[in-house]
Amino acid sequence: MAEAHVHTVPYRTFVRVWLLLLLLTAVLVLTSRLWHQALSVWAMLVLTPIKAGLVLFYFMHLKYEKPYLRALVFLTLGLLTMVIGLLFFDILNR
Amino acid sequence: MSGSAATPPLVHKDSHKDYEGAKLGMWLFLFTEILLFGGLFILYSAYRSRYPMEFHEGGQHLNVVIGVANTIILLTSSLTVALSLTAIQKGNRRLCALCLAATIILGLSFLVNKYIEWSGEIRHGLYPNSPVLLRRPHGDQIFFGLYYSMTGLHGLHVIAGIIVLSTMLILVARRKITSTDFNKLENGGLYWHLVDVIWIFLLPLFYLAA
Amino acid sequence: MSYLDEGGRKGIRSWIFSTDHKRIGILYLASMVFLFFVAVTIGVLMRIEQLTVHPPLFAPQTYNAFFTVHGVIMIFMFVLPGLPAVFGNFFMPILIGARDVSFPRLNLMSWYFFIAGTALVVASLFTGKGPPDTGWTFYVPFSIRTGTNVTLGVFGAFVLGSSSILTGLNFLTTIHRLRAPGMGWHRMPLFVWSLYGTAWIQVLATPIIGITLLLVIAERVFGIGVFDPAKGGDPLLYQHLFWIYSHPAVYIMILPAMGAVTEIIPTFAHKMIFGYRAIAYSSIAIAFLGSVVWGHHMFTSGMSETANLVFSLLTFIVAVPSAIKVFNWTATLHKGSIEVRPPMLFALTFIFLFCIGGLTGLMQGALAVNVQVHDTYWIVGHFHYVMFGGAGMGFFAALLYWFPKMFGKTYNEKAAMLSWIPIFVGFNMLYFGMLVLGYMGMPRRYFTHLPQYHTGQVIASVGSFILAIGLVIFFANLIVALFKGKKAEQNPWGGVTLEWQIPTPPPLENFSVIPTIKERPYIFNPEASR
């Protein structure tokens, strides 16, 4: 049913986010091939979550949703991160 | 069905749709998908730590061009499905349908690329249980095991997403999705975007590791 | 006009196509009780095997299949669906003042998945090279190598997991969205809080075993190479992934049972629950902390010493919120006007048996003890104390409590109280006996045993027969009541939550008018109670 307060994201916002995503992908690919290996790993670790964040926040509307939904998304991702972290107490010490 | 005067008429269950609830339900489903792939990411992180050299070099056997092309395809398809939602919210049924069709075509192109890619690797003997792979070091075998598991599972989700979006396209055409009732399209779009997000992580893990 | 009369079509089709949460709850109840007795029978056969040592009645391979199938049925088809599928479905919407769950058709699909998964597991017993013999834990590499029907059985478990996920998703949305006006989070009954915490585990943890089981299938069918040691795979990683779900899973099993007990105790002590917020928040704490302790299943597996220490410490910590609940229940009983009728008797039994289970859990959380008792009958005793003495008794207590409301019939209370005696005596003979046997060194999953364990095995087996008799009496009593029981009143126990304010059995849409909630729950007037 209609929710009068539903926020419509303008077309140009989506296009700008898309262009940014393409740019970040280009940087990612270039750093992985051209630059020093350690730097490219850092680029990957930083740029990839940013790309994912852009899709989550803009394309998936998370920026405009109620705070509890954002909290739940971070809870889920946080849980996954925590589990991997705990796992590495084993992996790194064997 | 009889009812006494004191009992109000049976409330038809569909008459009060809960838009926010349907969206919450969809996000919860996306959480389950994140954790489903999460199990594979857990395995990847553990095995990469154990076989750093082979994982670093494993990407050399993969087709980076197709990998990057598929990334561009999926990112663009996320754009088009997002545009389709704005279009229907603004009452532009035609644009909505056009954008949905573009999304589906992009999704199909992704699958075609995947087919070409996998065929190439299979021709080189790099597939699960192949004699070539069984002779390679353990790290390579695990790398390819994870490669096929993760991109395979992702591919299945692309297929599912195409089916979902095609259904949405039909509903838009039949005016079952409108400028005041677009929840299904929004939820279908959310699913598609998640497929894109997963690929965003798969690209560096497999293709750019070299 | 109750929901049993209304609901559209007549006969069986009015049940298996119904999207009414109450009917779906009963569909689960019927299927689950049937499966429970199948698994009990297998358990009894296992106990007979240990009696008949020279020669044993069943071949070793058969025994392997027995303990695998007993575990798979009990865990995936009885205790995990457990209270949420039956009482969560039936009562959660009523307890929050709603007409149904957020997604009624998805709810029915959950039950269809449950039946489909069950059918697949049953199929795995009678096709191919026979039932899986890996234990319900399906450890690699044996589960990859064995010729038995692991692929089919594991796929059945996957489908059952999907059922659980959908139920959790439905409950979370319902609790967030469909609470009656005035029912803030801190006016919800505590059973609902427990279902909320449980639902988060169902939604977030179950997919991990989903992917793990799919990978076992991929390994068996395609040789994909992620767990196979011959290809560089790490069997310990399988164990990690398996327990990352399966430990939180035990909190899916116990939290709702704790929630039901939290409903029963105030009613039969005629006193407000002590420490509402402590119980509510400890449910969430258990759900969260339960996801960081899985390594305690792997202390002797070859995990690093550092991981052993970390998981041991975390395991001690997770006991705290459970203990908080026990203190709150005890404080509720203190100076209450206690009436020990069947639901209360089983609720008190829950507390006692769960404490034994929980304390033994703490003991085996200590690394030195664990080295001694891992993979012995001690572990088997421990988990039966928590899963059966805890979740199982909680299920029975809830059934006794809510039976009149669900079916509009009363059962013979004396028979219910009497059935408790063989259940309690048999249970402790069997499972305390196992704690002792395990401490003495009797390994688990062995079809036979050394002579020094024979006396203990005989005691345990006799206990199991007594227990089985008690279970039969318990359920026979209820089944007879279903057909011949006297009509139940609206509020036979003097409860104060919403389900007791509506007719018995409830009408199709639960409430003629959605209530407005004006105060917190568990307020008892001395005059209003019996």
PDB file of C-alpha atoms in Angstrom, chain B residues 37 40-41 44 62-63 66-67 70 74 110-111 113-115 117-118 121 126 128 143-159 195 198-207, chain C residues 211 215 224 226:
ATOM      1  CA  PHE B  37      28.288 -17.131   1.197  1.00  0.00           C
ATOM      2  CA  LEU B  40      32.662 -19.914   1.856  1.00  0.00           C
ATOM      3  CA  PHE B  41      34.434 -16.661   2.699  1.00  0.00           C
ATOM      4  CA  TYR B  44      38.674 -18.822   1.687  1.00  0.00           C
ATOM      5  CA  LEU B  62      41.823 -17.184 -14.601  1.00  0.00           C
ATOM      6  CA  ASN B  63      40.636 -14.844 -17.300  1.00  0.00           C
ATOM      7  CA  ILE B  66      36.155 -11.715 -18.445  1.00  0.00           C
ATOM      8  CA  GLY B  67      36.265 -11.196 -14.697  1.00  0.00           C
ATOM      9  CA  ASN B  70      31.507  -9.323 -15.667  1.00  0.00           C
ATOM     10  CA  LEU B  74      26.867  -6.516 -12.853  1.00  0.00           C
ATOM     11  CA  PHE B 110      27.080 -12.400 -17.318  1.00  0.00           C
ATOM     12  CA  LEU B 111      26.030 -16.029 -17.600  1.00  0.00           C
ATOM     13  CA  ASN B 113      30.622 -14.890 -20.122  1.00  0.00           C
ATOM     14  CA  LYS B 114      30.713 -17.345 -17.254  1.00  0.00           C
ATOM     15  CA  TYR B 115      30.056 -20.189 -19.676  1.00  0.00           C
ATOM     16  CA  GLU B 117      35.157 -18.629 -18.984  1.00  0.00           C
ATOM     17  CA  TRP B 118      34.481 -21.997 -17.430  1.00  0.00           C
ATOM     18  CA  GLU B 121      39.306 -23.485 -17.821  1.00  0.00           C
ATOM     19  CA  LEU B 126      41.357 -27.199 -14.589  1.00  0.00           C
ATOM     20  CA  PRO B 128      37.254 -30.561  -9.998  1.00  0.00           C
ATOM     21  CA  PHE B 143      42.107 -22.595  -4.883  1.00  0.00           C
ATOM     22  CA  PHE B 144      40.155 -24.092  -7.731  1.00  0.00           C
ATOM     23  CA  GLY B 145      37.826 -25.933  -5.393  1.00  0.00           C
ATOM     24  CA  LEU B 146      36.890 -22.613  -3.830  1.00  0.00           C
ATOM     25  CA  TYR B 147      36.807 -20.893  -7.216  1.00  0.00           C
ATOM     26  CA  TYR B 148      34.236 -23.295  -8.595  1.00  0.00           C
ATOM     27  CA  SER B 149      32.243 -23.415  -5.347  1.00  0.00           C
ATOM     28  CA  MET B 150      32.000 -19.680  -4.910  1.00  0.00           C
ATOM     29  CA  THR B 151      31.519 -18.585  -8.515  1.00  0.00           C
ATOM     30  CA  GLY B 152      29.225 -21.576  -9.055  1.00  0.00           C
ATOM     31  CA  LEU B 153      27.007 -20.717  -6.104  1.00  0.00           C
ATOM     32  CA  HIS B 154      27.062 -17.098  -7.230  1.00  0.00           C
ATOM     33  CA  GLY B 155      26.074 -18.132 -10.749  1.00  0.00           C
ATOM     34  CA  LEU B 156      23.103 -20.058  -9.383  1.00  0.00           C
ATOM     35  CA  HIS B 157      22.028 -16.896  -7.616  1.00  0.00           C
ATOM     36  CA  VAL B 158      22.359 -14.924 -10.851  1.00  0.00           C
ATOM     37  CA  ILE B 159      20.012 -17.416 -12.495  1.00  0.00           C
ATOM     38  CA  VAL B 195      24.191 -10.713  -6.067  1.00  0.00           C
ATOM     39  CA  ILE B 198      28.901 -10.701  -3.548  1.00  0.00           C
ATOM     40  CA  TRP B 199      30.582 -10.409  -6.930  1.00  0.00           C
ATOM     41  CA  ILE B 200      32.283  -7.205  -5.787  1.00  0.00           C
ATOM     42  CA  PHE B 201      34.056  -9.354  -3.212  1.00  0.00           C
ATOM     43  CA  LEU B 202      34.700 -12.294  -5.521  1.00  0.00           C
ATOM     44  CA  LEU B 203      36.569 -10.189  -8.086  1.00  0.00           C
ATOM     45  CA  PRO B 204      39.601  -9.294  -5.961  1.00  0.00           C
ATOM     46  CA  LEU B 205      39.628 -12.619  -4.120  1.00  0.00           C
ATOM     47  CA  PHE B 206      40.063 -14.666  -7.260  1.00  0.00           C
ATOM     48  CA  TYR B 207      40.918 -12.541 -10.254  1.00  0.00           C
TER      49      TYR B 207
ATOM     50  CA  ILE C 211      26.643 -24.184   2.926  1.00  0.00           C
ATOM     51  CA  LEU C 215      29.914 -28.561   0.232  1.00  0.00           C
ATOM     52  CA  ILE C 224      35.271 -30.279  -5.683  1.00  0.00           C
ATOM     53  CA  VAL C 226      37.530 -28.052  -0.205  1.00  0.00           C
TER      54      VAL C 226
END
